[in-house]
Coordinates of C-alpha atoms in Angstrom, one line a residue:
Chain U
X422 CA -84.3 38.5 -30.1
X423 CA -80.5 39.7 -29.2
X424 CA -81.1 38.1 -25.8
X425 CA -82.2 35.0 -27.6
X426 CA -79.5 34.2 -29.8
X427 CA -76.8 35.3 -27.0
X428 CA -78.2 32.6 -24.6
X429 CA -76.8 30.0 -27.1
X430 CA -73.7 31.4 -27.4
X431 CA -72.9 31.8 -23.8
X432 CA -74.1 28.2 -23.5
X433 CA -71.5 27.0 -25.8
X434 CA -68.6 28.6 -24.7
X435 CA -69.4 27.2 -21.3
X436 CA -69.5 23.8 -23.0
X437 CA -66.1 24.3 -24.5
X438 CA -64.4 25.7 -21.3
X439 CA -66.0 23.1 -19.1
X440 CA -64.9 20.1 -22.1
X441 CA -60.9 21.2 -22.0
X442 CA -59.1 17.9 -21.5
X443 CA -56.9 17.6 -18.3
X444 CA -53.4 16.7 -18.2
X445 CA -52.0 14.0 -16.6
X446 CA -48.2 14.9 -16.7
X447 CA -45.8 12.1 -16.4
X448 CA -43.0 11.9 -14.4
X449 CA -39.7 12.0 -16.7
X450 CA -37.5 8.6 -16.9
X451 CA -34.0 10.3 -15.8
X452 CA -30.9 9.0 -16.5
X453 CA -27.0 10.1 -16.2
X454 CA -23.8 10.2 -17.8
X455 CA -20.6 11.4 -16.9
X456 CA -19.1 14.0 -19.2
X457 CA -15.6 13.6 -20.5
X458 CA -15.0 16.7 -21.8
X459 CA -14.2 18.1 -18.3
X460 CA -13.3 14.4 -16.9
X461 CA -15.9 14.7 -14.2
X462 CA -17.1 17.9 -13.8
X463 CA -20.1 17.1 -15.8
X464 CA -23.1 15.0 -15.1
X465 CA -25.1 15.3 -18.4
X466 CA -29.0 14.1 -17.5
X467 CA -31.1 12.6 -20.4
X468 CA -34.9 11.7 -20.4
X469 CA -37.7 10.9 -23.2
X470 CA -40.0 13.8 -24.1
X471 CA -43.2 13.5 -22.4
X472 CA -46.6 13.5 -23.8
X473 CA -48.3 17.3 -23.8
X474 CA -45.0 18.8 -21.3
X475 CA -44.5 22.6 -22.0
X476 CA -40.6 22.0 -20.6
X477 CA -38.7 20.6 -17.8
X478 CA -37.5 21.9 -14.1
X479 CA -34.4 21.2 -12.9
X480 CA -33.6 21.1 -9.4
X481 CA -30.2 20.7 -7.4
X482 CA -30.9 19.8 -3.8
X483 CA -34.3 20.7 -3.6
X484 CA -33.9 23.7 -5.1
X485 CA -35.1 24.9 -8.9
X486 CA -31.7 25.7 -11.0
X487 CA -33.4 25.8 -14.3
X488 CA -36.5 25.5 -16.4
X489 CA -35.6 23.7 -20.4
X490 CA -37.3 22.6 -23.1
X491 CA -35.2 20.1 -24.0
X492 CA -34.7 16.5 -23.3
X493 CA -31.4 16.5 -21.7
X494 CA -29.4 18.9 -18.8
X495 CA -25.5 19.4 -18.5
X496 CA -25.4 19.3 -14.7
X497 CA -22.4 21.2 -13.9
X498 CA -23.4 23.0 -9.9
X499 CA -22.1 19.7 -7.6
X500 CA -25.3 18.7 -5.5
X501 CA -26.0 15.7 -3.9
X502 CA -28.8 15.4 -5.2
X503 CA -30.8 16.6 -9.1
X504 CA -34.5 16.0 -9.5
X505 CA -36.1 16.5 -13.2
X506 CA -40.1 16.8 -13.3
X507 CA -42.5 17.8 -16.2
X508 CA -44.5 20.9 -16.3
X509 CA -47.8 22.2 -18.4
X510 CA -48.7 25.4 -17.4
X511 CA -49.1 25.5 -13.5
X512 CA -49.4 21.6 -13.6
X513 CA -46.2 19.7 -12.5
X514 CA -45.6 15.6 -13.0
X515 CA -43.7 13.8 -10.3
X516 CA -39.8 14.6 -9.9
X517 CA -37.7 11.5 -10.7
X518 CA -34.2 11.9 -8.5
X519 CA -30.6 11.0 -9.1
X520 CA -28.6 10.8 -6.1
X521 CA -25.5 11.9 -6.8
X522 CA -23.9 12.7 -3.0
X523 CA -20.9 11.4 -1.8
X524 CA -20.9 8.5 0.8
X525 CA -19.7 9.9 3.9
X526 CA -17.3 7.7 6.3
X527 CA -17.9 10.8 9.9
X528 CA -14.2 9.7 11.7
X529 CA -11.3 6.6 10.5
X530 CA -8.8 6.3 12.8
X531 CA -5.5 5.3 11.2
X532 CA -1.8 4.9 12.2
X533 CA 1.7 6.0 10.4
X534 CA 3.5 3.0 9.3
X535 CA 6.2 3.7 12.1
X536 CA 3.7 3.2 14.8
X537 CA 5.0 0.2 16.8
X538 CA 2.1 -1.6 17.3
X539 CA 1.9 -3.7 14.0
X540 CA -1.8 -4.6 14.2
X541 CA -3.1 -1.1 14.2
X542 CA -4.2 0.1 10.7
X543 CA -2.1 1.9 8.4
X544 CA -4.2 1.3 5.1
X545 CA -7.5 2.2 4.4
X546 CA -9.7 1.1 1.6
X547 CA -13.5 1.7 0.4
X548 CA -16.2 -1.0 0.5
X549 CA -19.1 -1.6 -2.1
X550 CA -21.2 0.6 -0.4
X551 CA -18.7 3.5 -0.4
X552 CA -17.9 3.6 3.4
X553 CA -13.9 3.8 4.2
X554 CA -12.7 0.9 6.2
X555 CA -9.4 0.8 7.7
X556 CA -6.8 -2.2 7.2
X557 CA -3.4 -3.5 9.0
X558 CA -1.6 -3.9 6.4
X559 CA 1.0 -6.8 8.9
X560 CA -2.2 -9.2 7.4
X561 CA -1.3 -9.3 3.8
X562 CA -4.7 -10.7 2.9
X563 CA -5.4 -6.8 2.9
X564 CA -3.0 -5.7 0.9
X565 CA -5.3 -6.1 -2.1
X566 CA -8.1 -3.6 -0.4
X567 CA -6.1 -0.8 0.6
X568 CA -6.9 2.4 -1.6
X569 CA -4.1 4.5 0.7
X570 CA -1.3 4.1 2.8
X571 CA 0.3 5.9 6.0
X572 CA 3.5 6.5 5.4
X573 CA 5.3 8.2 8.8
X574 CA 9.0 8.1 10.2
X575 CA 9.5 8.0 13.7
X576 CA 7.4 10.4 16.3
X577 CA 4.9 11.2 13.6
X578 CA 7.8 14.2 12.4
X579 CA 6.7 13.1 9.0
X580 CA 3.3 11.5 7.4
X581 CA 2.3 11.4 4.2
X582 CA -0.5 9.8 2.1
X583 CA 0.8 7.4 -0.1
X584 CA -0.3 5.1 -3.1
X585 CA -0.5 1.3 -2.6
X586 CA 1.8 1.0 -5.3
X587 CA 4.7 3.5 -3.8
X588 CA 5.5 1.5 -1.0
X589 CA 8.8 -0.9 -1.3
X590 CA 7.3 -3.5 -1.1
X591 CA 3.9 -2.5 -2.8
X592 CA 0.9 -3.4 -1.8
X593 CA -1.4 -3.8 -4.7
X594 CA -0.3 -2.2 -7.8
X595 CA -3.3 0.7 -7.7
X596 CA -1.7 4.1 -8.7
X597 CA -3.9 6.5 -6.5
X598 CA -2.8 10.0 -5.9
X599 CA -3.9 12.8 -3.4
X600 CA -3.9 16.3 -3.5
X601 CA -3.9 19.1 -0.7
X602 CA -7.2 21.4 -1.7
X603 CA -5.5 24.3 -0.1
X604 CA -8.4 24.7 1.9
X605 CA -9.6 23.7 5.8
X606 CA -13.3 23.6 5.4
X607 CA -14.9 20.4 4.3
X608 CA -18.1 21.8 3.5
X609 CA -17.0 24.1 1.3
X610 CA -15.2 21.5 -0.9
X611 CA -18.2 20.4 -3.0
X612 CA -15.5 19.3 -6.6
X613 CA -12.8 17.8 -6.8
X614 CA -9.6 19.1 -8.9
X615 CA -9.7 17.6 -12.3
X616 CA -6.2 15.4 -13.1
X617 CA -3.4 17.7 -12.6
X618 CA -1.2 18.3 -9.6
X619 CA -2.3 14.8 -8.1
X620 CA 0.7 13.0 -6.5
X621 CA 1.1 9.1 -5.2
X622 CA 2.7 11.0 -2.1
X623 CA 1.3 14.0 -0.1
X624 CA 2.4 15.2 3.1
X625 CA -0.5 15.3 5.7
X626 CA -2.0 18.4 7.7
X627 CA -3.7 18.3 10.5
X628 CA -7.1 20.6 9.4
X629 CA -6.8 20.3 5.8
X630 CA -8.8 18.8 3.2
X631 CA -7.4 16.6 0.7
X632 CA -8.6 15.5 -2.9
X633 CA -8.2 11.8 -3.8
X634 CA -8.7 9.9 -7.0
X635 CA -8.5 6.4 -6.9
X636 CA -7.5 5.2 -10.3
X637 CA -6.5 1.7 -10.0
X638 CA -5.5 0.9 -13.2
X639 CA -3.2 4.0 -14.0
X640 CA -4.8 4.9 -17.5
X641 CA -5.3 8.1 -16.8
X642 CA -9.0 9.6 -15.9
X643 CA -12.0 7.0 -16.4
X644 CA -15.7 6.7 -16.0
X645 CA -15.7 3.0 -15.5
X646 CA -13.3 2.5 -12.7
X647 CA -12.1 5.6 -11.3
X648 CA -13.7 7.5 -8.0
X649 CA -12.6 10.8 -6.5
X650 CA -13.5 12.3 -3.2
X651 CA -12.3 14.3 -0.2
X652 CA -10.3 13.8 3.4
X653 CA -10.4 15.8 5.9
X654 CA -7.4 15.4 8.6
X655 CA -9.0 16.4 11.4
X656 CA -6.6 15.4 14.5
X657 CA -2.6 14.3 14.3
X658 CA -1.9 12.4 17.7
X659 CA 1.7 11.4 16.9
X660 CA 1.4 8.5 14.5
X661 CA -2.4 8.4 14.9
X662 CA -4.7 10.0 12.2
X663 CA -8.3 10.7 12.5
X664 CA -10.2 11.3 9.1
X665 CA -13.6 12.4 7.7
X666 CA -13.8 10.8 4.2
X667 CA -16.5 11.4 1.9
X668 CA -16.5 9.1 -1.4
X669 CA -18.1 9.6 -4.5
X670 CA -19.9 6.4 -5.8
X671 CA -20.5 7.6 -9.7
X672 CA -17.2 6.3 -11.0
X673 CA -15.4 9.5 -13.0
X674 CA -17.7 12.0 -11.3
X675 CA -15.7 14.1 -9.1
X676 CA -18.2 16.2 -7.3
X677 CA -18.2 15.4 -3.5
X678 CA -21.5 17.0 -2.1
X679 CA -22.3 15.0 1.2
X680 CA -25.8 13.6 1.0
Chain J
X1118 CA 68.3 -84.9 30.4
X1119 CA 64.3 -84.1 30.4
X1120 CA 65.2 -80.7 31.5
X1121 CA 67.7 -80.0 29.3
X1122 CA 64.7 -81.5 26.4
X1123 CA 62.5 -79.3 28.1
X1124 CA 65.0 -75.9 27.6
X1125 CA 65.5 -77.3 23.8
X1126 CA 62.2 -76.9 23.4
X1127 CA 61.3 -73.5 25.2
X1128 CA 64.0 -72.3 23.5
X1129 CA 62.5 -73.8 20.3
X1130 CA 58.8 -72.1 21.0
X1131 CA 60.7 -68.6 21.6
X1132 CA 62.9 -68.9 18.2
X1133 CA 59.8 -69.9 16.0
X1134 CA 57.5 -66.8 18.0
X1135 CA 60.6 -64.3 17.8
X1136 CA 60.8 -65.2 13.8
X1137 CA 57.3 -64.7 13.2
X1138 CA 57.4 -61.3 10.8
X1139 CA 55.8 -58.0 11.7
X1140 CA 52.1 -58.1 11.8
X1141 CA 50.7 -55.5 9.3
X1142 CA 49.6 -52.9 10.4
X1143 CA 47.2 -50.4 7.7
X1144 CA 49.0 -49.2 4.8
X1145 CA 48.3 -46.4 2.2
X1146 CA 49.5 -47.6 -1.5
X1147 CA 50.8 -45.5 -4.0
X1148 CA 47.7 -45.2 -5.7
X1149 CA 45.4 -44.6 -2.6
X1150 CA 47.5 -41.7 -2.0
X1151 CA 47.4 -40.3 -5.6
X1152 CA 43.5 -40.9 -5.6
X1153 CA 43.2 -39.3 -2.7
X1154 CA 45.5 -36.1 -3.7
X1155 CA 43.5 -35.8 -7.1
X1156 CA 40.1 -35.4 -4.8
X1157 CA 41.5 -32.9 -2.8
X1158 CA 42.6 -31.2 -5.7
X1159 CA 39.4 -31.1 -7.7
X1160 CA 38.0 -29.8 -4.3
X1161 CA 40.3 -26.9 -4.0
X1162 CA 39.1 -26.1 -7.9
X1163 CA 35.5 -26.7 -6.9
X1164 CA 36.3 -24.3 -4.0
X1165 CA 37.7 -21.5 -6.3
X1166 CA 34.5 -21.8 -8.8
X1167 CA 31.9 -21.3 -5.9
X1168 CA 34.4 -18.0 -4.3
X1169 CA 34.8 -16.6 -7.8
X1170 CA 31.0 -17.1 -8.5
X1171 CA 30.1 -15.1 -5.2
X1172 CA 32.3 -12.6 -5.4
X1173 CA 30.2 -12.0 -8.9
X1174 CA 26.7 -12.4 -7.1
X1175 CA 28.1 -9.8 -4.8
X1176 CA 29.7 -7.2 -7.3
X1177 CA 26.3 -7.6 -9.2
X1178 CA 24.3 -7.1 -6.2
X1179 CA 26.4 -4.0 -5.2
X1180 CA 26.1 -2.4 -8.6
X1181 CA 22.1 -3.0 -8.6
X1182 CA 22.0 -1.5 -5.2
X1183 CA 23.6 1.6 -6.3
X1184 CA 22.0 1.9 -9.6
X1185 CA 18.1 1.5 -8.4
X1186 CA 18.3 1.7 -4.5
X1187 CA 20.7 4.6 -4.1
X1188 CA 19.3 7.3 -1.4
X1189 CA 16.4 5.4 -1.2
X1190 CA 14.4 6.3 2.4
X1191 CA 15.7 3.5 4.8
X1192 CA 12.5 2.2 6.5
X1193 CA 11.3 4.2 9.6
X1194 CA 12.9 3.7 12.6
X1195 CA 11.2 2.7 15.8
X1196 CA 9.6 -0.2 14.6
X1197 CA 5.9 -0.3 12.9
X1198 CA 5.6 -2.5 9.9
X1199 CA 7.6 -0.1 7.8
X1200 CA 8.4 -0.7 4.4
X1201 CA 10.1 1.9 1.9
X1202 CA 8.8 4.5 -0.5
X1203 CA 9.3 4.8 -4.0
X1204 CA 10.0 8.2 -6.1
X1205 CA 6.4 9.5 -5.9
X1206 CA 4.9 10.2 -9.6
X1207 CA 2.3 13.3 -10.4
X1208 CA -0.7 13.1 -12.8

């Protein structure tokens, strides 16, 4: 009789195992902001909860930072790259990415403004997509596109990095400073400095990394039409420059994590 | 008797051309001359105006040079397309 009324019950605790519903996860709908608490050091990711999700995993670059429950991250470890996926248990949706590198321009060759030949470049601007393009500034149609201008005297004994708006005369009325990282490997500059210490005139090194922040209309930090990256001067050849410029395309954001 | 008509009347012909007065030759009247010595004279003034007016331009010019452009960086020599620099700012 025991073994007769234990069949049942085995059968129906089969029936419920094998009836658990499975969970389809869905991938989260990411998207960004940049903090202004810390002008820029933030990215602050936001999604919708999603339907039966235990929590969320965070990754920067491919790699898991940190697990929430919540439906939003303060992204403060520069990567070129966050991903945000579900999870239930040991099931995990599909990761939805923000890429947040910087757009990298590998070598701009550039000239001092006392180099004799007038059509080589002494400006250099950024295009739509980021890349660094460099202008002669003897065509005034490109005064408007220069970001940054090479000041030097004679001989190259002095170059500097200068704003648009600092030479006499300007050539666009963009305030945009610069400021010597105080280190020589590009790499390991992954954030800019917040405002602070930026000048509209900085002396150029050959080896040494720079900070920019282009804020064209002089109001102070933005996250509308400001951008902030690095440059690396990697050869002086009298008047001639040769940089490796890496721009960040999330306007305020100053992380500058090559993709 | 016909040459002594005939000297009558050379003689005559050279009395009426000797009598004929001076031709005119071009003459300056009075007021001509005064006209023309009140134009000069409002030239000279118009003269004075224009050097008194420069010589402001210039002692203007001088005094904005030294007020804004004073130990400014003169462009950089040995050519390029130069152009000066302003007192750099921070932020």
């Amino acid at each position: 009789m025991k073994k007769f009324l234990s069949f049942p019950l085995l059968i129906t605790l089969l029936i419920f195992i094998g009836c658990e519903k499975e969970v389809t996860l869905e991938t989260p709908d990411v998207t960004y902001t940049v903090a202004t608490d810390d002008k820029g050091g933030t990215l602050k990711l936001e999604w919708d909860e999603i339907t039966d999700a235990d929590g969320y995993i965070i990754y920067a670059d491919g790699e898991v930072i940190d697990t929430v429950t919540e439906l939003s991250y303060d992204a403060t470890t520069p990567a070129a790259l966050y991903e945000v996926s579900a999870y239930a248990g040991d099931q995990e949706s599909g990761k939805d990415r923000i890429d947040c590198g910087a757009v990298e321009t590998p070598s701009l060759t550039v000239y001092g403004s006392s180099d004799p030949d007038t059509t080589h470049p002494s400006g250099f601007g950024f295009n739509a997509q980021g890349n660094a393009v460099a202008y002669s500034i003897s065509n005034q149609n490109n005064w408007p596109l220069i970001d940054y201008w090479i000041y030097s005297t004679a001989g190259g004994a002095t170059i500097k990095f200068v704003s648009p708006s600092d030479r006499t005369p300007p050539l666009n009325n963009e305030v945009n400073v610069t400021k010597n990282s105080g280190q020589s490997n590009y790499d390991d500059v992954k954030i800019a400095d917040p405002p602070g210490g930026y000048s509209t005139q900085t002396d150029v090194r050959s080896g040494a990394v720079y900070y920019f922040w282009i804020d064209p209309t002089n109001n102070g930090w933005d996250a509308s039409t400001d951008h902030f990256g690095k440059i690396q001067v990697q050869g002086i050849n009298g008047v001639q420059l040769t940089l490796k410029i890496a721009y960040q395309p999330i306007a305020g954001l100053r992380w500058c994590v090559v993709e | 008797m016909k040459n002594l008509a005939t000297l009558l009347i050379i003689v005559f012909a050279f009395a009426i051309i000797g009598c004929q007065p001076p031709q005119q030759t071009n003459v300056v009247t009075t007021e001509q001359l005064d006209a023309v010595k009140s134009e000069i004279s409002a030239l000279k003034n118009q003269v004075q105006n224009l050097q008194t007016a420069l010589d402001s331009l210039t002692a203007n010019y001088n005094a904005h040079l030294d007020k804004y452009h004073k130990g400014m960086p003169k462009p950089p020599a040995g050519g390029g397309t130069g152009g000066g620099l302003k007192t750099p700012t921070q932020k």
